[in-house]
Amino acid sequence: MGKSTPVKQAAVVLGALAFGWMAIEMAFKPLLDKARSAMDNSDPDRDPDDIDSDVKTKDVVEGNKGSPDRKPISYADAVAKNTTDA
C-alpha cells in the first residue's frame, strides 16, 4: 500500500461517517418516520392542550351558541354555565 495522504484520510473518514449515518437511518427507520411525520403535522401556533379555546373559536366562527347537552370541559366552564343559566 502506498503512503497515506491527508486526502485519502479525509475520504476514508467521510466514507465511514456516511456509512454509519446510513446504518443508523436504516436501523431506526420506523421510529424516525414516526417522529418526522409528527413534526410535519405539528402546528407551532396551536397548543394541543388548549381544547377549550378551539371549541369556542369554532362556535364563534360557525355562529353556534353550543349544544345544551354539551358537557363542560373544565370546572371553570361548569361554573360559567351555571351562572349564565341561573
PDB file of N, CA, C and O in Angstrom:
ATOM      1  N   MET A   1       0.833  -1.163   0.000  1.00  0.00           N
ATOM      2  CA  MET A   1       0.000   0.000   0.000  1.00  0.00           C
ATOM      3  C   MET A   1       0.880   1.229   0.000  1.00  0.00           C
ATOM      4  O   MET A   1       1.968   1.234   0.530  1.00  0.00           O
ATOM      5  N   GLY A   2       0.331   2.248  -0.526  1.00  0.00           N
ATOM      6  CA  GLY A   2       1.110   3.464  -0.660  1.00  0.00           C
ATOM      7  C   GLY A   2       1.056   4.311   0.587  1.00  0.00           C
ATOM      8  O   GLY A   2       0.553   3.931   1.641  1.00  0.00           O
ATOM      9  N   LYS A   3       1.630   5.454   0.421  1.00  0.00           N
ATOM     10  CA  LYS A   3       1.682   6.418   1.504  1.00  0.00           C
ATOM     11  C   LYS A   3       0.287   7.006   1.759  1.00  0.00           C
ATOM     12  O   LYS A   3      -0.470   7.270   0.844  1.00  0.00           O
ATOM     13  N   SER A   4      -0.078   7.210   3.033  1.00  0.00           N
ATOM     14  CA  SER A   4      -1.372   7.766   3.401  1.00  0.00           C
ATOM     15  C   SER A   4      -1.287   9.293   3.331  1.00  0.00           C
ATOM     16  O   SER A   4      -0.546   9.915   4.073  1.00  0.00           O
ATOM     17  N   THR A   5      -2.087   9.848   2.456  1.00  0.00           N
ATOM     18  CA  THR A   5      -2.116  11.302   2.315  1.00  0.00           C
ATOM     19  C   THR A   5      -3.341  11.852   3.047  1.00  0.00           C
ATOM     20  O   THR A   5      -4.294  11.117   3.323  1.00  0.00           O
ATOM     21  N   PRO A   6      -3.319  13.132   3.344  1.00  0.00           N
ATOM     22  CA  PRO A   6      -4.477  13.728   4.016  1.00  0.00           C
ATOM     23  C   PRO A   6      -5.765  13.600   3.205  1.00  0.00           C
ATOM     24  O   PRO A   6      -6.854  13.484   3.775  1.00  0.00           O
ATOM     25  N   VAL A   7      -5.665  13.601   1.893  1.00  0.00           N
ATOM     26  CA  VAL A   7      -6.856  13.470   1.055  1.00  0.00           C
ATOM     27  C   VAL A   7      -7.458  12.074   1.221  1.00  0.00           C
ATOM     28  O   VAL A   7      -8.681  11.911   1.354  1.00  0.00           O
ATOM     29  N   LYS A   8      -6.609  11.047   1.251  1.00  0.00           N
ATOM     30  CA  LYS A   8      -7.090   9.679   1.446  1.00  0.00           C
ATOM     31  C   LYS A   8      -7.713   9.533   2.832  1.00  0.00           C
ATOM     32  O   LYS A   8      -8.759   8.905   2.993  1.00  0.00           O
ATOM     33  N   GLN A   9      -7.081  10.102   3.824  1.00  0.00           N
ATOM     34  CA  GLN A   9      -7.610  10.010   5.181  1.00  0.00           C
ATOM     35  C   GLN A   9      -8.969  10.692   5.285  1.00  0.00           C
ATOM     36  O   GLN A   9      -9.904  10.170   5.914  1.00  0.00           O
ATOM     37  N   ALA A  10      -9.116  11.841   4.661  1.00  0.00           N
ATOM     38  CA  ALA A  10     -10.396  12.552   4.681  1.00  0.00           C
ATOM     39  C   ALA A  10     -11.467  11.741   3.960  1.00  0.00           C
ATOM     40  O   ALA A  10     -12.615  11.671   4.425  1.00  0.00           O
ATOM     41  N   ALA A  11     -11.104  11.121   2.841  1.00  0.00           N
ATOM     42  CA  ALA A  11     -12.066  10.309   2.094  1.00  0.00           C
ATOM     43  C   ALA A  11     -12.518   9.104   2.925  1.00  0.00           C
ATOM     44  O   ALA A  11     -13.709   8.761   2.952  1.00  0.00           O
ATOM     45  N   VAL A  12     -11.598   8.474   3.631  1.00  0.00           N
ATOM     46  CA  VAL A  12     -11.945   7.325   4.471  1.00  0.00           C
ATOM     47  C   VAL A  12     -12.847   7.759   5.621  1.00  0.00           C
ATOM     48  O   VAL A  12     -13.849   7.100   5.940  1.00  0.00           O
ATOM     49  N   VAL A  13     -12.531   8.868   6.249  1.00  0.00           N
ATOM     50  CA  VAL A  13     -13.351   9.367   7.360  1.00  0.00           C
ATOM     51  C   VAL A  13     -14.748   9.726   6.869  1.00  0.00           C
ATOM     52  O   VAL A  13     -15.753   9.367   7.498  1.00  0.00           O
ATOM     53  N   LEU A  14     -14.860  10.442   5.762  1.00  0.00           N
ATOM     54  CA  LEU A  14     -16.171  10.811   5.221  1.00  0.00           C
ATOM     55  C   LEU A  14     -16.970   9.573   4.806  1.00  0.00           C
ATOM     56  O   LEU A  14     -18.188   9.508   5.028  1.00  0.00           O
ATOM     57  N   GLY A  15     -16.299   8.596   4.224  1.00  0.00           N
ATOM     58  CA  GLY A  15     -16.979   7.348   3.856  1.00  0.00           C
ATOM     59  C   GLY A  15     -17.493   6.610   5.086  1.00  0.00           C
ATOM     60  O   GLY A  15     -18.604   6.080   5.087  1.00  0.00           O
ATOM     61  N   ALA A  16     -16.694   6.558   6.140  1.00  0.00           N
ATOM     62  CA  ALA A  16     -17.123   5.896   7.371  1.00  0.00           C
ATOM     63  C   ALA A  16     -18.305   6.628   8.009  1.00  0.00           C
ATOM     64  O   ALA A  16     -19.244   5.997   8.503  1.00  0.00           O
ATOM     65  N   LEU A  17     -18.277   7.965   7.997  1.00  0.00           N
ATOM     66  CA  LEU A  17     -19.391   8.734   8.545  1.00  0.00           C
ATOM     67  C   LEU A  17     -20.669   8.516   7.732  1.00  0.00           C
ATOM     68  O   LEU A  17     -21.757   8.348   8.312  1.00  0.00           O
ATOM     69  N   ALA A  18     -20.545   8.496   6.418  1.00  0.00           N
ATOM     70  CA  ALA A  18     -21.715   8.272   5.567  1.00  0.00           C
ATOM     71  C   ALA A  18     -22.277   6.870   5.785  1.00  0.00           C
ATOM     72  O   ALA A  18     -23.494   6.681   5.887  1.00  0.00           O
ATOM     73  N   PHE A  19     -21.422   5.878   5.889  1.00  0.00           N
ATOM     74  CA  PHE A  19     -21.875   4.514   6.136  1.00  0.00           C
ATOM     75  C   PHE A  19     -22.562   4.408   7.496  1.00  0.00           C
ATOM     76  O   PHE A  19     -23.618   3.774   7.633  1.00  0.00           O
ATOM     77  N   GLY A  20     -21.993   5.022   8.515  1.00  0.00           N
ATOM     78  CA  GLY A  20     -22.591   4.995   9.846  1.00  0.00           C
ATOM     79  C   GLY A  20     -23.946   5.679   9.870  1.00  0.00           C
ATOM     80  O   GLY A  20     -24.896   5.187  10.495  1.00  0.00           O
ATOM     81  N   TRP A  21     -24.066   6.806   9.191  1.00  0.00           N
ATOM     82  CA  TRP A  21     -25.322   7.527   9.129  1.00  0.00           C
ATOM     83  C   TRP A  21     -26.390   6.689   8.433  1.00  0.00           C
ATOM     84  O   TRP A  21     -27.532   6.588   8.896  1.00  0.00           O
ATOM     85  N   MET A  22     -26.043   6.051   7.305  1.00  0.00           N
ATOM     86  CA  MET A  22     -26.994   5.200   6.595  1.00  0.00           C
ATOM     87  C   MET A  22     -27.413   4.009   7.459  1.00  0.00           C
ATOM     88  O   MET A  22     -28.573   3.607   7.462  1.00  0.00           O
ATOM     89  N   ALA A  23     -26.466   3.430   8.201  1.00  0.00           N
ATOM     90  CA  ALA A  23     -26.794   2.295   9.062  1.00  0.00           C
ATOM     91  C   ALA A  23     -27.780   2.703  10.157  1.00  0.00           C
ATOM     92  O   ALA A  23     -28.733   1.973  10.456  1.00  0.00           O
ATOM     93  N   ILE A  24     -27.572   3.878  10.751  1.00  0.00           N
ATOM     94  CA  ILE A  24     -28.486   4.354  11.789  1.00  0.00           C
ATOM     95  C   ILE A  24     -29.853   4.659  11.191  1.00  0.00           C
ATOM     96  O   ILE A  24     -30.886   4.321  11.780  1.00  0.00           O
ATOM     97  N   GLU A  25     -29.891   5.274  10.022  1.00  0.00           N
ATOM     98  CA  GLU A  25     -31.163   5.572   9.364  1.00  0.00           C
ATOM     99  C   GLU A  25     -31.942   4.297   9.070  1.00  0.00           C
ATOM    100  O   GLU A  25     -33.153   4.236   9.274  1.00  0.00           O
ATOM    101  N   MET A  26     -31.271   3.270   8.617  1.00  0.00           N
ATOM    102  CA  MET A  26     -31.943   2.012   8.301  1.00  0.00           C
ATOM    103  C   MET A  26     -32.373   1.272   9.569  1.00  0.00           C
ATOM    104  O   MET A  26     -33.448   0.669   9.606  1.00  0.00           O
ATOM    105  N   ALA A  27     -31.572   1.325  10.605  1.00  0.00           N
ATOM    106  CA  ALA A  27     -31.893   0.606  11.833  1.00  0.00           C
ATOM    107  C   ALA A  27     -33.082   1.230  12.557  1.00  0.00           C
ATOM    108  O   ALA A  27     -33.917   0.515  13.123  1.00  0.00           O
ATOM    109  N   PHE A  28     -33.183   2.545  12.553  1.00  0.00           N
ATOM    110  CA  PHE A  28     -34.238   3.242  13.279  1.00  0.00           C
ATOM    111  C   PHE A  28     -35.281   3.852  12.350  1.00  0.00           C
ATOM    112  O   PHE A  28     -35.957   4.811  12.713  1.00  0.00           O
ATOM    113  N   LYS A  29     -35.433   3.302  11.148  1.00  0.00           N
ATOM    114  CA  LYS A  29     -36.342   3.872  10.153  1.00  0.00           C
ATOM    115  C   LYS A  29     -37.779   4.024  10.667  1.00  0.00           C
ATOM    116  O   LYS A  29     -38.359   5.107  10.522  1.00  0.00           O
ATOM    117  N   PRO A  30     -38.403   3.011  11.272  1.00  0.00           N
ATOM    118  CA  PRO A  30     -39.791   3.206  11.723  1.00  0.00           C
ATOM    119  C   PRO A  30     -39.916   4.316  12.764  1.00  0.00           C
ATOM    120  O   PRO A  30     -40.839   5.131  12.708  1.00  0.00           O
ATOM    121  N   LEU A  31     -38.999   4.352  13.699  1.00  0.00           N
ATOM    122  CA  LEU A  31     -39.046   5.378  14.734  1.00  0.00           C
ATOM    123  C   LEU A  31     -38.819   6.768  14.148  1.00  0.00           C
ATOM    124  O   LEU A  31     -39.526   7.727  14.477  1.00  0.00           O
ATOM    125  N   LEU A  32     -37.861   6.892  13.252  1.00  0.00           N
ATOM    126  CA  LEU A  32     -37.568   8.185  12.641  1.00  0.00           C
ATOM    127  C   LEU A  32     -38.715   8.657  11.745  1.00  0.00           C
ATOM    128  O   LEU A  32     -39.023   9.850  11.706  1.00  0.00           O
ATOM    129  N   ASP A  33     -39.370   7.727  11.040  1.00  0.00           N
ATOM    130  CA  ASP A  33     -40.502   8.106  10.196  1.00  0.00           C
ATOM    131  C   ASP A  33     -41.655   8.639  11.033  1.00  0.00           C
ATOM    132  O   ASP A  33     -42.292   9.636  10.668  1.00  0.00           O
ATOM    133  N   LYS A  34     -41.936   7.983  12.171  1.00  0.00           N
ATOM    134  CA  LYS A  34     -42.996   8.468  13.052  1.00  0.00           C
ATOM    135  C   LYS A  34     -42.667   9.853  13.592  1.00  0.00           C
ATOM    136  O   LYS A  34     -43.517  10.741  13.634  1.00  0.00           O
ATOM    137  N   ALA A  35     -41.428  10.036  14.015  1.00  0.00           N
ATOM    138  CA  ALA A  35     -41.027  11.330  14.579  1.00  0.00           C
ATOM    139  C   ALA A  35     -41.093  12.428  13.520  1.00  0.00           C
ATOM    140  O   ALA A  35     -41.564  13.536  13.791  1.00  0.00           O
ATOM    141  N   ARG A  36     -40.651  12.131  12.322  1.00  0.00           N
ATOM    142  CA  ARG A  36     -40.677  13.140  11.261  1.00  0.00           C
ATOM    143  C   ARG A  36     -42.092  13.495  10.848  1.00  0.00           C
ATOM    144  O   ARG A  36     -42.409  14.663  10.601  1.00  0.00           O
ATOM    145  N   SER A  37     -42.989  12.493  10.772  1.00  0.00           N
ATOM    146  CA  SER A  37     -44.366  12.796  10.402  1.00  0.00           C
ATOM    147  C   SER A  37     -45.072  13.571  11.506  1.00  0.00           C
ATOM    148  O   SER A  37     -45.898  14.442  11.232  1.00  0.00           O
ATOM    149  N   ALA A  38     -44.740  13.279  12.761  1.00  0.00           N
ATOM    150  CA  ALA A  38     -45.332  14.032  13.867  1.00  0.00           C
ATOM    151  C   ALA A  38     -44.872  15.486  13.831  1.00  0.00           C
ATOM    152  O   ALA A  38     -45.656  16.406  14.088  1.00  0.00           O
ATOM    153  N   MET A  39     -43.616  15.711  13.509  1.00  0.00           N
ATOM    154  CA  MET A  39     -43.118  17.086  13.419  1.00  0.00           C
ATOM    155  C   MET A  39     -43.729  17.806  12.228  1.00  0.00           C
ATOM    156  O   MET A  39     -44.012  19.005  12.300  1.00  0.00           O
ATOM    157  N   ASP A  40     -43.958  17.083  11.121  1.00  0.00           N
ATOM    158  CA  ASP A  40     -44.580  17.713   9.960  1.00  0.00           C
ATOM    159  C   ASP A  40     -46.030  18.085  10.236  1.00  0.00           C
ATOM    160  O   ASP A  40     -46.524  19.097   9.741  1.00  0.00           O
ATOM    161  N   ASN A  41     -46.727  17.255  11.014  1.00  0.00           N
ATOM    162  CA  ASN A  41     -48.140  17.502  11.303  1.00  0.00           C
ATOM    163  C   ASN A  41     -48.352  18.504  12.425  1.00  0.00           C
ATOM    164  O   ASN A  41     -49.468  18.960  12.633  1.00  0.00           O
ATOM    165  N   SER A  42     -47.326  18.825  13.155  1.00  0.00           N
ATOM    166  CA  SER A  42     -47.493  19.726  14.289  1.00  0.00           C
ATOM    167  C   SER A  42     -47.597  21.168  13.816  1.00  0.00           C
ATOM    168  O   SER A  42     -47.003  21.575  12.832  1.00  0.00           O
ATOM    169  N   ASP A  43     -48.387  21.927  14.554  1.00  0.00           N
ATOM    170  CA  ASP A  43     -48.579  23.336  14.262  1.00  0.00           C
ATOM    171  C   ASP A  43     -48.035  24.123  15.450  1.00  0.00           C
ATOM    172  O   ASP A  43     -48.598  24.048  16.537  1.00  0.00           O
ATOM    173  N   PRO A  44     -46.950  24.856  15.284  1.00  0.00           N
ATOM    174  CA  PRO A  44     -46.353  25.551  16.426  1.00  0.00           C
ATOM    175  C   PRO A  44     -47.246  26.647  17.007  1.00  0.00           C
ATOM    176  O   PRO A  44     -47.071  27.041  18.143  1.00  0.00           O
ATOM    177  N   ASP A  45     -48.232  27.109  16.246  1.00  0.00           N
ATOM    178  CA  ASP A  45     -49.112  28.171  16.736  1.00  0.00           C
ATOM    179  C   ASP A  45     -50.297  27.637  17.527  1.00  0.00           C
ATOM    180  O   ASP A  45     -51.037  28.400  18.130  1.00  0.00           O
ATOM    181  N   ARG A  46     -50.513  26.322  17.515  1.00  0.00           N
ATOM    182  CA  ARG A  46     -51.669  25.726  18.184  1.00  0.00           C
ATOM    183  C   ARG A  46     -51.202  24.870  19.349  1.00  0.00           C
ATOM    184  O   ARG A  46     -50.346  24.026  19.190  1.00  0.00           O
ATOM    185  N   ASP A  47     -51.806  25.068  20.508  1.00  0.00           N
ATOM    186  CA  ASP A  47     -51.491  24.279  21.686  1.00  0.00           C
ATOM    187  C   ASP A  47     -52.481  23.123  21.765  1.00  0.00           C
ATOM    188  O   ASP A  47     -53.683  23.346  21.898  1.00  0.00           O
ATOM    189  N   PRO A  48     -52.023  21.861  21.667  1.00  0.00           N
ATOM    190  CA  PRO A  48     -52.967  20.742  21.683  1.00  0.00           C
ATOM    191  C   PRO A  48     -53.695  20.592  23.013  1.00  0.00           C
ATOM    192  O   PRO A  48     -54.750  19.980  23.070  1.00  0.00           O
ATOM    193  N   ASP A  49     -53.173  21.158  24.084  1.00  0.00           N
ATOM    194  CA  ASP A  49     -53.841  21.075  25.376  1.00  0.00           C
ATOM    195  C   ASP A  49     -54.944  22.113  25.520  1.00  0.00           C
ATOM    196  O   ASP A  49     -55.732  22.054  26.454  1.00  0.00           O
ATOM    197  N   ASP A  50     -55.007  23.051  24.615  1.00  0.00           N
ATOM    198  CA  ASP A  50     -55.961  24.149  24.704  1.00  0.00           C
ATOM    199  C   ASP A  50     -57.219  23.805  23.908  1.00  0.00           C
ATOM    200  O   ASP A  50     -57.532  24.429  22.908  1.00  0.00           O
ATOM    201  N   ILE A  51     -57.970  22.812  24.361  1.00  0.00           N
ATOM    202  CA  ILE A  51     -59.168  22.356  23.667  1.00  0.00           C
ATOM    203  C   ILE A  51     -60.287  23.375  23.796  1.00  0.00           C
ATOM    204  O   ILE A  51     -61.026  23.623  22.863  1.00  0.00           O
ATOM    205  N   ASP A  52     -60.399  24.004  24.962  1.00  0.00           N
ATOM    206  CA  ASP A  52     -61.489  24.926  25.245  1.00  0.00           C
ATOM    207  C   ASP A  52     -61.526  26.086  24.245  1.00  0.00           C
ATOM    208  O   ASP A  52     -62.584  26.428  23.729  1.00  0.00           O
ATOM    209  N   SER A  53     -60.376  26.670  23.953  1.00  0.00           N
ATOM    210  CA  SER A  53     -60.369  27.808  23.034  1.00  0.00           C
ATOM    211  C   SER A  53     -60.686  27.364  21.614  1.00  0.00           C
ATOM    212  O   SER A  53     -61.283  28.112  20.855  1.00  0.00           O
ATOM    213  N   ASP A  54     -60.321  26.130  21.235  1.00  0.00           N
ATOM    214  CA  ASP A  54     -60.656  25.638  19.907  1.00  0.00           C
ATOM    215  C   ASP A  54     -62.167  25.495  19.753  1.00  0.00           C
ATOM    216  O   ASP A  54     -62.736  25.842  18.736  1.00  0.00           O
ATOM    217  N   VAL A  55     -62.840  24.984  20.788  1.00  0.00           N
ATOM    218  CA  VAL A  55     -64.287  24.814  20.730  1.00  0.00           C
ATOM    219  C   VAL A  55     -64.966  26.167  20.657  1.00  0.00           C
ATOM    220  O   VAL A  55     -65.873  26.379  19.860  1.00  0.00           O
ATOM    221  N   LYS A  56     -64.521  27.118  21.493  1.00  0.00           N
ATOM    222  CA  LYS A  56     -65.125  28.453  21.474  1.00  0.00           C
ATOM    223  C   LYS A  56     -64.895  29.136  20.138  1.00  0.00           C
ATOM    224  O   LYS A  56     -65.783  29.767  19.599  1.00  0.00           O
ATOM    225  N   THR A  57     -63.703  29.008  19.585  1.00  0.00           N
ATOM    226  CA  THR A  57     -63.397  29.609  18.295  1.00  0.00           C
ATOM    227  C   THR A  57     -64.269  29.007  17.214  1.00  0.00           C
ATOM    228  O   THR A  57     -64.829  29.712  16.386  1.00  0.00           O
ATOM    229  N   LYS A  58     -64.433  27.687  17.244  1.00  0.00           N
ATOM    230  CA  LYS A  58     -65.265  27.018  16.242  1.00  0.00           C
ATOM    231  C   LYS A  58     -66.713  27.464  16.377  1.00  0.00           C
ATOM    232  O   LYS A  58     -67.383  27.720  15.391  1.00  0.00           O
ATOM    233  N   ASP A  59     -67.214  27.581  17.622  1.00  0.00           N
ATOM    234  CA  ASP A  59     -68.585  28.025  17.837  1.00  0.00           C
ATOM    235  C   ASP A  59     -68.783  29.455  17.345  1.00  0.00           C
ATOM    236  O   ASP A  59     -69.815  29.771  16.760  1.00  0.00           O
ATOM    237  N   VAL A  60     -67.820  30.318  17.575  1.00  0.00           N
ATOM    238  CA  VAL A  60     -67.935  31.707  17.147  1.00  0.00           C
ATOM    239  C   VAL A  60     -67.923  31.791  15.629  1.00  0.00           C
ATOM    240  O   VAL A  60     -68.719  32.509  15.031  1.00  0.00           O
ATOM    241  N   VAL A  61     -67.046  31.017  14.988  1.00  0.00           N
ATOM    242  CA  VAL A  61     -66.948  31.062  13.536  1.00  0.00           C
ATOM    243  C   VAL A  61     -68.222  30.520  12.897  1.00  0.00           C
ATOM    244  O   VAL A  61     -68.738  31.078  11.933  1.00  0.00           O
ATOM    245  N   GLU A  62     -68.766  29.420  13.465  1.00  0.00           N
ATOM    246  CA  GLU A  62     -69.954  28.818  12.870  1.00  0.00           C
ATOM    247  C   GLU A  62     -71.247  29.473  13.349  1.00  0.00           C
ATOM    248  O   GLU A  62     -72.321  29.171  12.858  1.00  0.00           O
ATOM    249  N   GLY A  63     -71.172  30.353  14.350  1.00  0.00           N
ATOM    250  CA  GLY A  63     -72.348  31.031  14.862  1.00  0.00           C
ATOM    251  C   GLY A  63     -73.154  30.194  15.829  1.00  0.00           C
ATOM    252  O   GLY A  63     -74.314  30.473  16.065  1.00  0.00           O
ATOM    253  N   ASN A  64     -72.580  29.154  16.393  1.00  0.00           N
ATOM    254  CA  ASN A  64     -73.288  28.294  17.337  1.00  0.00           C
ATOM    255  C   ASN A  64     -73.163  28.849  18.747  1.00  0.00           C
ATOM    256  O   ASN A  64     -72.149  29.368  19.140  1.00  0.00           O
ATOM    257  N   LYS A  65     -74.200  28.671  19.513  1.00  0.00           N
ATOM    258  CA  LYS A  65     -74.139  29.021  20.934  1.00  0.00           C
ATOM    259  C   LYS A  65     -73.681  27.838  21.759  1.00  0.00           C
ATOM    260  O   LYS A  65     -73.439  27.961  22.935  1.00  0.00           O
ATOM    261  N   GLY A  66     -73.597  26.691  21.156  1.00  0.00           N
ATOM    262  CA  GLY A  66     -73.217  25.483  21.885  1.00  0.00           C
ATOM    263  C   GLY A  66     -74.444  24.648  22.159  1.00  0.00           C
ATOM    264  O   GLY A  66     -75.545  25.155  22.330  1.00  0.00           O
ATOM    265  N   SER A  67     -74.284  23.367  22.189  1.00  0.00           N
ATOM    266  CA  SER A  67     -75.380  22.449  22.442  1.00  0.00           C
ATOM    267  C   SER A  67     -75.745  22.469  23.916  1.00  0.00           C
ATOM    268  O   SER A  67     -74.863  22.508  24.768  1.00  0.00           O
ATOM    269  N   PRO A  68     -77.035  22.443  24.267  1.00  0.00           N
ATOM    270  CA  PRO A  68     -77.410  22.473  25.682  1.00  0.00           C
ATOM    271  C   PRO A  68     -76.993  21.207  26.433  1.00  0.00           C
ATOM    272  O   PRO A  68     -76.781  21.244  27.629  1.00  0.00           O
ATOM    273  N   ASP A  69     -76.868  20.099  25.743  1.00  0.00           N
ATOM    274  CA  ASP A  69     -76.467  18.870  26.412  1.00  0.00           C
ATOM    275  C   ASP A  69     -74.954  18.653  26.379  1.00  0.00           C
ATOM    276  O   ASP A  69     -74.472  17.597  26.750  1.00  0.00           O
ATOM    277  N   ARG A  70     -74.215  19.662  25.932  1.00  0.00           N
ATOM    278  CA  ARG A  70     -72.756  19.555  25.888  1.00  0.00           C
ATOM    279  C   ARG A  70     -72.207  19.573  27.305  1.00  0.00           C
ATOM    280  O   ARG A  70     -72.559  20.426  28.113  1.00  0.00           O
ATOM    281  N   LYS A  71     -71.345  18.641  27.615  1.00  0.00           N
ATOM    282  CA  LYS A  71     -70.755  18.570  28.945  1.00  0.00           C
ATOM    283  C   LYS A  71     -69.643  19.615  29.049  1.00  0.00           C
ATOM    284  O   LYS A  71     -68.893  19.815  28.098  1.00  0.00           O
ATOM    285  N   PRO A  72     -69.535  20.293  30.194  1.00  0.00           N
ATOM    286  CA  PRO A  72     -68.458  21.270  30.364  1.00  0.00           C
ATOM    287  C   PRO A  72     -67.092  20.589  30.308  1.00  0.00           C
ATOM    288  O   PRO A  72     -66.926  19.465  30.777  1.00  0.00           O
ATOM    289  N   ILE A  73     -66.126  21.285  29.747  1.00  0.00           N
ATOM    290  CA  ILE A  73     -64.787  20.727  29.625  1.00  0.00           C
ATOM    291  C   ILE A  73     -64.026  20.865  30.931  1.00  0.00           C
ATOM    292  O   ILE A  73     -63.273  19.996  31.306  1.00  0.00           O
ATOM    293  N   SER A  74     -64.247  21.919  31.662  1.00  0.00           N
ATOM    294  CA  SER A  74     -63.492  22.141  32.882  1.00  0.00           C
ATOM    295  C   SER A  74     -64.413  22.679  33.974  1.00  0.00           C
ATOM    296  O   SER A  74     -65.585  22.984  33.739  1.00  0.00           O
ATOM    297  N   TYR A  75     -63.883  22.801  35.163  1.00  0.00           N
ATOM    298  CA  TYR A  75     -64.630  23.342  36.292  1.00  0.00           C
ATOM    299  C   TYR A  75     -65.059  24.776  36.008  1.00  0.00           C
ATOM    300  O   TYR A  75     -66.180  25.169  36.310  1.00  0.00           O
ATOM    301  N   ALA A  76     -64.165  25.546  35.411  1.00  0.00           N
ATOM    302  CA  ALA A  76     -64.496  26.943  35.096  1.00  0.00           C
ATOM    303  C   ALA A  76     -65.664  27.010  34.117  1.00  0.00           C
ATOM    304  O   ALA A  76     -66.540  27.876  34.252  1.00  0.00           O
ATOM    305  N   ASP A  77     -65.716  26.101  33.147  1.00  0.00           N
ATOM    306  CA  ASP A  77     -66.840  26.074  32.216  1.00  0.00           C
ATOM    307  C   ASP A  77     -68.133  25.721  32.937  1.00  0.00           C
ATOM    308  O   ASP A  77     -69.189  26.268  32.638  1.00  0.00           O
ATOM    309  N   ALA A  78     -68.060  24.780  33.887  1.00  0.00           N
ATOM    310  CA  ALA A  78     -69.253  24.397  34.639  1.00  0.00           C
ATOM    311  C   ALA A  78     -69.770  25.560  35.464  1.00  0.00           C
ATOM    312  O   ALA A  78     -70.983  25.811  35.516  1.00  0.00           O
ATOM    313  N   VAL A  79     -68.877  26.294  36.089  1.00  0.00           N
ATOM    314  CA  VAL A  79     -69.291  27.448  36.892  1.00  0.00           C
ATOM    315  C   VAL A  79     -69.888  28.512  35.973  1.00  0.00           C
ATOM    316  O   VAL A  79     -70.929  29.094  36.280  1.00  0.00           O
ATOM    317  N   ALA A  80     -69.265  28.765  34.851  1.00  0.00           N
ATOM    318  CA  ALA A  80     -69.760  29.781  33.925  1.00  0.00           C
ATOM    319  C   ALA A  80     -71.136  29.376  33.389  1.00  0.00           C
ATOM    320  O   ALA A  80     -72.024  30.219  33.257  1.00  0.00           O
ATOM    321  N   LYS A  81     -71.328  28.096  33.114  1.00  0.00           N
ATOM    322  CA  LYS A  81     -72.605  27.632  32.599  1.00  0.00           C
ATOM    323  C   LYS A  81     -73.695  27.778  33.657  1.00  0.00           C
ATOM    324  O   LYS A  81     -74.801  28.182  33.356  1.00  0.00           O
ATOM    325  N   ASN A  82     -73.357  27.448  34.904  1.00  0.00           N
ATOM    326  CA  ASN A  82     -74.343  27.549  35.982  1.00  0.00           C
ATOM    327  C   ASN A  82     -74.713  28.999  36.268  1.00  0.00           C
ATOM    328  O   ASN A  82     -75.846  29.295  36.597  1.00  0.00           O
ATOM    329  N   THR A  83     -73.784  29.922  36.139  1.00  0.00           N
ATOM    330  CA  THR A  83     -74.093  31.332  36.417  1.00  0.00           C
ATOM    331  C   THR A  83     -74.894  31.942  35.279  1.00  0.00           C
ATOM    332  O   THR A  83     -75.719  32.822  35.518  1.00  0.00           O
ATOM    333  N   THR A  84     -74.724  31.492  34.057  1.00  0.00           N
ATOM    334  CA  THR A  84     -75.482  32.049  32.939  1.00  0.00           C
ATOM    335  C   THR A  84     -76.871  31.442  32.867  1.00  0.00           C
ATOM    336  O   THR A  84     -77.797  32.079  32.371  1.00  0.00           O
ATOM    337  N   ASP A  85     -77.041  30.198  33.352  1.00  0.00           N
ATOM    338  CA  ASP A  85     -78.359  29.556  33.325  1.00  0.00           C
ATOM    339  C   ASP A  85     -79.261  30.063  34.445  1.00  0.00           C
ATOM    340  O   ASP A  85     -80.467  29.964  34.366  1.00  0.00           O
ATOM    341  N   ALA A  86     -78.686  30.597  35.521  1.00  0.00           N
ATOM    342  CA  ALA A  86     -79.495  30.997  36.692  1.00  0.00           C
ATOM    343  C   ALA A  86     -80.209  32.296  36.500  1.00  0.00           C
ATOM    344  O   ALA A  86     -80.185  33.045  35.649  1.00  0.00           O
TER     345      ALA A  86
END
